[in-house]
Structure formats: C-alpha cells, structure tokens
Amino acid sequence: MKAFLTGNEAIARGAYEAGVTFAAAYPGTPSTEILENIAPYKEHIYAEWSPNEKVALEVAIGASIAGARSLAAMKHVGVNVAADPLFTYAYTGVNGGLILVSADDPGMHSSQNEQDNRYYAKFSKIAMVEPSDSQEAKDFVKIALEISEKYDTPVLFRVTTRICHSKGLVAFGEREEVGIKRYSKNIPKYVATPANGRVLHVKVEERLKKLEDFSNETELNRIEWNDKKVGIITSSVAYQYAKEVFGDKASYLKLGFTYPLPMKKIKEFADQVETLYIIEELEPYIEEQVKAAGIACIGKDLIPRVGELNPDIIAKAILGEERPTIQYGEAEVVGRPPTMCAGCPHRGFFYMLSKKKNVMITGDIGCYTLGSAEPLNAMDTCICMGASISAGHGAQKAFEFHGVDKKVVGVIGDSTFFHSGVTSLMDIVYNRGNAVTVILDNRITGMTGHQENPGTGYTLQGDKTHAINIPLLCEAVGVKKENIFVINPLDLDACNKAIDDALKATEPTVIITEWPCVLKKPSPEDIEKFGVRKVICKVDEEKCKSCRICTKTGCPAIAFDTKAIINEDMCVGCEVCLQACPFDAIEKVGE
Amino acid sequence: MSDVKNILLVGVGGQGIILASKLLSEGLISAGYDVKMSEVHGMAQRGGSVTTQVRFGKKVYSPIIGKGQSDIIVSFEKMEALRWLDHLKVGGKVVVNDYEIPSAPILVGAAKYPSNVLEILKKKADTTVFKAAEIAKELGNIKTMNVVMVGALAKAMGLNEVNWEEVIKNNVKDKFVDINLKAFQKGMEQL
C-alpha cells in the first residue's frame, strides 16, 4: 500500500517498521510531527516529550545502552542543546541502534538561525544519512539503525524543512520485531573517563575508516549516468531541485550517506564528467571536502549559501535562465506578519508591560516572541531557549555594576521554563540577582502546535501524569513566597500591579500569568480552573471616540475605520480591549 | 517538456487551506498521478500568509513551485492572490475569493488595504472572482468556503477524471458530507 506522507510522518512510519521501541524529543519546528506520529504506535514504541533536547538525547542513549533501538528528534538548534551527550556517545558507541534526527530550517521559516547541522556529524565523528523525499525518509530509518549497530555508532539523520513538511507517496513495509539486545556491564565502553576516552578515540578513528569504505560501496550513494558534460554531486532536497532543472541533461552522484563522504566514488565520478557542480543547500559542506581532495568543482561561487534553495535559484545560478513572470507592482501589497491570536493570553500582559518606562525586556523562544512586533514592541532581546532569564540576570547585574538606572524583565513561556529557564532562575536566586522573571503559563507548548509538557498533566501518549506546580517550583528554588505573583493575564489591573510590585522589589521576584492558550482544546482540569468564556466584545459606536487605543493592543479582531470595529467571528471575549478603552465604549454581549 | 502541473493555494491561517489541499491531493492520487505537496508550519501560521503548493504529473521531483511556474493560483483572500502573482505562469489562471482579511499593519492604521486588487488581477491574468464566503454562508456553514474553492479549482483545471464525491466522503464527517458536496458543486458553477 502507498500513503501520502510528510517526511516527518514517513520517519515515524520508518521507526515503526525498523523495530524502534524507544523515542524521545522536545518539540521544535520543523521536527515536531515526528514524535506526534510515533505516539500512536503505543503498543510497539514507548515515546515521550522530554523537557529539553539534551534530556531527549540522553534518555534515548540510556535506552540504546539498555539494548533498545532508539530515536531522538529535534530541530537544528536543539542539537546545540544536546551536543554534550552527542559527542560522548559518539565515542562510546551504541548497543541498540540509535539515530538522532536533526531537522534543519534553511530559510528560517520558524527559527532564529539557519545553521547547517551536517557539520555535527563531521565534528562528532559519527555516520550521517540524508533522505531526499518522504519515501527515503521512511526507508533510511531502518538502514540508519542497521549502520548504527553494525559500525557501533550513533547516526545523524539529517532532514530539512522541505523534507519534513512536503508530502509524497510512500510504499509501506512490514514491522521488523528486533526486540532488545542483551545488556552487559562494560565499563571501558560506557564509562567515559579520560583513560577510557583515550582508548575510545582511537576506535572512533578506525570506525571512520570503515565507514568511509561503506560510504564508497553503499547504494545510498548512487550514480545516475546521463550526458557527461555536466556532473552534479548533490544530496537531500537539493537533489530533487537539481533533477527538476537538469533532468536527463546531466549525470548525478546522489548522496544519501553524507558522512564520511565516498571520496573514491566522488573521484571516479569527477574523472568522467567535463564540469563538476556541487549543488547543496546552506554551507559548502560537500564542496569543502571535495576541494580538499584536490578535485576541481563549482559550488558556492554560483549557488548562494544564504537561505533556502529552489529550482529557480539553481537554474539562474548555473544556466542563467529565468522564467518570465507577471509584474504586479509590489507596493500594492501590504505585509502579513504573524501576530498573537485574538484572545491570546499573552496580549494583556505585554500590553501593560509595554507601558513601563526604563525597562529592558529580555524575551525567549515561543509565541510570545511576537510581543516584539508592532504595536506592542515589548521585547529587547531573543537569543535562545531559556536566555530570557539568564541574559536578563546578566544585563541587570551589568547595569547595577556600572550604576545604570534600568530594570530588566525576563519573559518566558511555561514549556520553555521547564526546558532551561529553571536553571537560569536558580542563577538569579543563587547570585542574589534582581531581574524580574515572568513565566507566561498558557498550559501548553503553543508555537509548535500544542504539545503536552511537564506542566500540563498529560504525557505525549495521552496518559495522565503529575503536573509540575510552577509557583511551588519557584519557591523550592528559593524565591520567597511573597515575591511570587500569580495572576490572570487578561486582568489588566492585576498585570499592572504585579509588574509595579516586582519592579520595586530588591530581591528575586517571579510573576506567573496563568491562562490557557486560546487555541488549546481545554483539558477537564482547564475547564475546572478557568471555566468557559461565552461572551464576546462589541463596540458601542455612540461612545467610541475614535482614539484607537484598543488597536494598540494589537488584537487581529479589531479593525478601525472611522470607529473601532470588532470582528465577531474572531473575537473570543478576552476583554482586554474592553479594559483598555478609556471611554467604556466596548461592552460584553452574549451573556 | 515536463507534463507536471502546478497549483498554488494561498490565503490566511485559519481559512481551511490545509483541508482543501488534502482533498485536492487525494483526488489527484486517486486518479493515478504522482503528487507532491509542500506547506509551511510554525511561526508563519499565526495569522500570517499561508500557502500550499501542489504539483502533479507522471513523475514529480521538486515539492515546490517556482516563480512564473504555477498553472493556477487559488486564492482564499484577495490581497494574497496579488502577493503570489509572480508565481503564476504567463497565461495562467487565477481563481479568487472576493474576501478581505486586513493584516496587522492595516489594523493598527499603518497601512491601507489596497482598493484595486481585483482590477489589477483581472488586468494581469485570466481571473475568475466570486464570493465563496457568501456562497458558503447561504449553504448554511461558512466553513465550507474551502470546498467551494476546491470545486472552482477542479473546474478551472479540468480535473474531471477524479471522483470528487468519493474524496469528499472520505475526508469529512458523515453529517457534513451533503453540505460539502453542495459546496463543491457551487464552486464548479462559478466558472
């Protein structure tokens, strides 16, 4: 049978067919749907959301050492978080096969950078595979696990947004039950002391030689001979783009196993073609190694290293060809940037915070990063998961040390706080910091599309579990109970008072805003705690003085003509605009 | 010359484009085509511009459509059709829902919604305009707007070999099958 699957769905199917019994991840675009699609195989695979990517890889490593075929998945920047265990597990090697799926985001559709994680395979000295469509995404999982076990190496399974989120037809296979490998205590292999590490490093170098032999032999790296005037070495989705542009007019060395590279095969291919092009997205990862081997080729001289590739870019760069297009006058079209949803619980808090003067707001990764956009502009920085609190602490200390009169507020979401914010809060308490921490608890992991987390009370596979109590956790870290303000972010007066109190304090303070994401399907616990809103808001045109203050909340349901207008299909009755209006011109209807 | 056809569905998050593209791609697969589809998730979805790209033919390589390559643009919102017009093949078709969703800069008063969108579209391309939202509302459920659009698309592309009734039955809940079949039919009638 054939199914129409995204790359992520195909990887999940591949994990099932390959006898994977353990999978862990932290959600992150474009990787999130891999674990979401593994979760339903509950009878065959244990799957969990871990609090962060380092933990996800470590639990997968534990399962692999225990003997289970294991998978960890994360977005590209997540691998930075997980790099520590990765580099050591690269030395020890595996028991049950282990693959680390790295989902890169060329073009930064939903990321803060576009790092090329193929270098992680080279850097940590482990094998790497790169599928070029959904069928390969499924098939390569099994192959990668076999490589992992045969060569005693973790395997980096590198995909990109276009592989993850494009659909193609996939032929299914049967599940192979591989069970669990026997575990036996092996101190020299699994205890990475310096003495053992020195021995292991030698083995790693020997392993790389064997892997290069494999790379030259495997069908994952295949040559498609056509006209030999033009030869193209390519991998991942760039292969599909190259085929689109050159069709049968070029020969291809299509690489599916990209570390170590098949240098012998590359040389043979290069010898037989007149001009050799390397077509790869982002960095000149293949090109550098080909050139280092003394083989002439053309790559990044023509193909951009910034942004996502597509067939047009390749056709223009190499052939100088451009399709005619219809010119429409771009000035006519107004941008449509992403915004916080109508009724988003973050809006009320950011609206009040944006009014405070002389405040630096350190932000974090999540929907609330949109607080940086017009008209709220309520953010100064966004670095990485958890950095709101720690960068805020550092900034506050620097301001104080140099006598600069400025207060710092760090703003972070619930899932991000569990991810790595809690250690940063420890830093504030431990080092007697004075920056304000705000935890925007919307009871779910929002931006990636509603994944459970340690605060929601449910696991990935739908089981009820303990919900971590954020106020208690802050107290346990050492924030005084009287310095923890738990508020409803839709109550603007409460927001204002909590912010003022926190800004005045001379010791660590935490504001926790509690309200579920407006798009979340409420759990029974949510309904019990927060109820169900039935009203929507409406403008009384008589009372409206056209001051536009309601539009300053940035709610997409509010438009302005000569008076404010609230779109009744979009409004969910959060009442933030109602409180913001100085003329009581907005009322509740539908009660 | 490649036989691959390209369809670009554009609009705003929340307009039902994902289901529309699912119906479309399943229909094409059932008719025996190789199909690839590409969509974007995450940050871009929060009230942002949304596109789904569908390519079909004997053998499809790239999952994405280039500039000047799309045979048709099906736009669920007026201004989005204009935004993506440079992806239309010279001589290609535009099917556009006469429906306005102001974006953030317009809502806060920093920009104005362009007044002449439909005129530009009609001048630049073979454009069909109709009010899919109103048609859907008349049928009794504004959410069927996306299926009205699929009906119009099927007619515009001449996708007669697909059993659309079967595809709709397979993808919507039983109680919504009838209204969606009507929505599809209404969409067909717009061209």
mmCIF file of C-alpha atoms in Angstrom, chain A residues 3-4 6 29 33 109-111 132-134 161-163 165-169 224 237 239-241 243-244 247-248 308-312 323-330 332-341 366-367 369-370 374-375 446-450 519 548 551-552 554-560 567 569-570, chain B residues 2 4 11-12 21-22 25-26 29 33-50 53 55 59-69 77 79-80 82-92 99 101-116 120 124-125 137 142:
data_model
loop_
_atom_site.group_PDB
_atom_site.id
_atom_site.type_symbol
_atom_site.label_atom_id
_atom_site.label_comp_id
_atom_site.label_asym_id
_atom_site.label_seq_id
_atom_site.Cartn_x
_atom_site.Cartn_y
_atom_site.Cartn_z
ATOM 1 C CA ALA A 3 0.268 6.560 1.619
ATOM 2 C CA PHE A 4 0.715 10.300 1.065
ATOM 3 C CA THR A 6 5.120 14.260 5.016
ATOM 4 C CA THR A 29 9.611 23.270 14.053
ATOM 5 C CA GLU A 33 5.360 15.889 13.993
ATOM 6 C CA HIS A 109 10.618 29.541 8.313
ATOM 7 C CA SER A 110 10.357 29.282 12.095
ATOM 8 C CA SER A 111 13.839 29.550 13.589
ATOM 9 C CA SER A 132 15.702 13.445 -0.279
ATOM 10 C CA ASP A 133 11.953 12.713 -0.100
ATOM 11 C CA SER A 134 9.310 11.018 2.051
ATOM 12 C CA THR A 161 12.019 21.800 6.470
ATOM 13 C CA ARG A 162 11.150 20.829 2.882
ATOM 14 C CA ILE A 163 11.763 17.148 3.627
ATOM 15 C CA HIS A 165 6.818 19.237 5.624
ATOM 16 C CA SER A 166 6.486 18.111 1.999
ATOM 17 C CA LYS A 167 4.247 15.205 1.174
ATOM 18 C CA GLY A 168 4.987 12.418 -1.262
ATOM 19 C CA LEU A 169 3.808 8.872 -1.912
ATOM 20 C CA GLU A 224 22.894 8.220 -12.406
ATOM 21 C CA VAL A 237 16.051 18.068 -1.291
ATOM 22 C CA TYR A 239 18.792 16.541 -5.432
ATOM 23 C CA GLN A 240 15.100 16.999 -6.324
ATOM 24 C CA TYR A 241 15.729 20.606 -7.337
ATOM 25 C CA LYS A 243 16.637 16.915 -11.231
ATOM 26 C CA GLU A 244 13.926 19.489 -11.821
ATOM 27 C CA GLY A 247 16.527 16.351 -15.880
ATOM 28 C CA ASP A 248 18.396 13.884 -18.120
ATOM 29 C CA GLU A 308 16.606 28.060 1.182
ATOM 30 C CA LEU A 309 17.364 26.789 -2.319
ATOM 31 C CA ASN A 310 14.790 26.149 -5.012
ATOM 32 C CA PRO A 311 14.935 25.117 -8.671
ATOM 33 C CA ASP A 312 14.747 28.756 -9.823
ATOM 34 C CA ARG A 323 11.193 32.166 -16.355
ATOM 35 C CA PRO A 324 9.090 35.175 -17.375
ATOM 36 C CA THR A 325 6.844 36.375 -14.547
ATOM 37 C CA ILE A 326 3.880 38.706 -14.207
ATOM 38 C CA GLN A 327 4.819 42.046 -12.681
ATOM 39 C CA TYR A 328 2.177 43.413 -10.358
ATOM 40 C CA GLY A 329 3.730 46.362 -8.546
ATOM 41 C CA GLU A 330 4.827 45.111 -5.160
ATOM 42 C CA GLU A 332 0.279 47.484 -3.641
ATOM 43 C CA VAL A 333 0.586 44.527 -1.315
ATOM 44 C CA VAL A 334 0.661 45.075 2.442
ATOM 45 C CA GLY A 335 2.742 42.654 4.506
ATOM 46 C CA ARG A 336 1.035 39.996 6.601
ATOM 47 C CA PRO A 337 3.360 39.271 9.508
ATOM 48 C CA PRO A 338 2.375 36.646 12.107
ATOM 49 C CA THR A 339 0.562 38.053 15.147
ATOM 50 C CA MET A 340 -0.662 36.836 18.509
ATOM 51 C CA CYS A 341 -4.124 35.336 18.016
ATOM 52 C CA GLY A 366 7.778 30.871 21.690
ATOM 53 C CA CYS A 367 4.584 32.590 20.537
ATOM 54 C CA THR A 369 8.331 36.395 20.870
ATOM 55 C CA LEU A 370 5.572 38.072 18.837
ATOM 56 C CA GLU A 374 4.147 46.301 16.380
ATOM 57 C CA PRO A 375 2.206 47.734 18.106
ATOM 58 C CA GLY A 446 1.943 26.762 21.973
ATOM 59 C CA MET A 447 4.027 27.765 18.969
ATOM 60 C CA THR A 448 4.755 24.239 17.770
ATOM 61 C CA GLY A 449 1.056 23.341 17.809
ATOM 62 C CA HIS A 450 0.048 22.224 21.314
ATOM 63 C CA LEU A 519 -6.272 27.676 20.504
ATOM 64 C CA ARG A 548 -7.622 53.974 18.540
ATOM 65 C CA THR A 551 -5.934 48.898 18.354
ATOM 66 C CA LYS A 552 -2.758 49.410 20.398
ATOM 67 C CA GLY A 554 -2.543 44.520 18.573
ATOM 68 C CA CYS A 555 -5.606 42.291 18.516
ATOM 69 C CA PRO A 556 -6.245 40.990 14.973
ATOM 70 C CA ALA A 557 -10.013 41.051 15.631
ATOM 71 C CA ILE A 558 -10.048 44.846 15.994
ATOM 72 C CA ALA A 559 -10.108 46.991 12.868
ATOM 73 C CA PHE A 560 -10.546 50.737 12.578
ATOM 74 C CA ASN A 567 -14.821 41.142 14.106
ATOM 75 C CA ASP A 569 -16.177 35.769 14.102
ATOM 76 C CA MET A 570 -12.689 36.235 15.540
ATOM 77 C CA SER B 2 7.686 18.187 -18.274
ATOM 78 C CA VAL B 4 3.910 18.382 -14.369
ATOM 79 C CA GLY B 11 -4.701 32.590 1.881
ATOM 80 C CA VAL B 12 -4.530 33.319 5.592
ATOM 81 C CA SER B 21 -5.126 20.828 -0.291
ATOM 82 C CA LYS B 22 -5.779 17.421 1.283
ATOM 83 C CA SER B 25 -4.003 15.861 -3.432
ATOM 84 C CA GLU B 26 -6.063 12.794 -2.538
ATOM 85 C CA ILE B 29 -3.557 10.471 -6.271
ATOM 86 C CA TYR B 33 -0.840 10.857 -10.636
ATOM 87 C CA ASP B 34 2.439 11.205 -8.799
ATOM 88 C CA VAL B 35 1.843 14.099 -6.396
ATOM 89 C CA LYS B 36 4.000 16.250 -4.146
ATOM 90 C CA MET B 37 2.724 18.879 -1.779
ATOM 91 C CA SER B 38 4.535 21.396 0.372
ATOM 92 C CA GLU B 39 3.291 23.531 3.209
ATOM 93 C CA VAL B 40 4.839 25.663 5.941
ATOM 94 C CA HIS B 41 4.175 25.247 9.669
ATOM 95 C CA GLY B 42 5.081 27.026 12.885
ATOM 96 C CA MET B 43 5.633 30.749 13.297
ATOM 97 C CA ALA B 44 4.235 31.610 9.862
ATOM 98 C CA GLN B 45 0.838 30.173 10.757
ATOM 99 C CA ARG B 46 -0.018 32.703 13.433
ATOM 100 C CA GLY B 47 -2.227 34.995 11.370
ATOM 101 C CA GLY B 48 0.375 35.060 8.629
ATOM 102 C CA SER B 49 0.179 34.413 4.925
ATOM 103 C CA VAL B 50 -0.309 30.689 4.221
ATOM 104 C CA GLN B 53 1.906 24.060 -3.194
ATOM 105 C CA ARG B 55 2.437 19.528 -8.056
ATOM 106 C CA LYS B 59 6.879 11.936 -12.076
ATOM 107 C CA VAL B 60 7.366 14.921 -9.763
ATOM 108 C CA TYR B 61 10.764 15.910 -8.341
ATOM 109 C CA SER B 62 10.681 19.293 -6.607
ATOM 110 C CA PRO B 63 7.957 19.724 -3.977
ATOM 111 C CA ILE B 64 7.904 23.494 -4.510
ATOM 112 C CA ILE B 65 6.696 25.736 -7.304
ATOM 113 C CA GLY B 66 8.948 28.413 -8.751
ATOM 114 C CA LYS B 67 8.201 31.932 -9.921
ATOM 115 C CA GLY B 68 6.282 32.085 -13.186
ATOM 116 C CA GLN B 69 5.543 28.371 -12.945
ATOM 117 C CA GLU B 77 -8.232 36.047 0.200
ATOM 118 C CA MET B 79 -4.626 40.504 -1.427
ATOM 119 C CA GLU B 80 -2.891 37.112 -1.128
ATOM 120 C CA LEU B 82 -1.643 39.633 -5.636
ATOM 121 C CA ARG B 83 1.183 38.718 -3.262
ATOM 122 C CA TRP B 84 1.747 35.453 -5.121
ATOM 123 C CA LEU B 85 1.055 36.670 -8.658
ATOM 124 C CA ASP B 86 4.729 36.472 -9.610
ATOM 125 C CA HIS B 87 4.462 32.691 -9.177
ATOM 126 C CA LEU B 88 1.788 32.474 -11.906
ATOM 127 C CA LYS B 89 2.787 31.193 -15.338
ATOM 128 C CA VAL B 90 2.316 33.843 -18.016
ATOM 129 C CA GLY B 91 -1.113 32.890 -19.347
ATOM 130 C CA GLY B 92 -2.064 31.062 -16.125
ATOM 131 C CA TYR B 99 -12.954 38.281 0.630
ATOM 132 C CA ILE B 101 -8.814 39.937 5.736
ATOM 133 C CA PRO B 102 -6.888 43.020 6.869
ATOM 134 C CA SER B 103 -3.369 42.242 8.089
ATOM 135 C CA ALA B 104 -1.741 43.650 11.231
ATOM 136 C CA PRO B 105 -0.246 46.814 9.670
ATOM 137 C CA ILE B 106 -3.699 47.654 8.283
ATOM 138 C CA LEU B 107 -5.428 47.010 11.613
ATOM 139 C CA VAL B 108 -3.140 49.361 13.501
ATOM 140 C CA GLY B 109 -3.558 52.044 10.839
ATOM 141 C CA ALA B 110 -0.003 51.896 9.489
ATOM 142 C CA ALA B 111 -1.164 50.866 6.007
ATOM 143 C CA LYS B 112 -4.302 50.732 3.896
ATOM 144 C CA TYR B 113 -5.835 47.657 2.311
ATOM 145 C CA PRO B 114 -5.268 48.131 -1.442
ATOM 146 C CA SER B 115 -8.525 49.190 -3.082
ATOM 147 C CA ASN B 116 -7.797 47.946 -6.584
ATOM 148 C CA ILE B 120 -5.050 44.536 -11.113
ATOM 149 C CA LYS B 124 -2.773 40.899 -15.398
ATOM 150 C CA ALA B 125 -4.247 37.401 -15.634
ATOM 151 C CA LYS B 137 -22.972 31.101 4.306
ATOM 152 C CA ILE B 142 -19.208 29.437 6.300
#
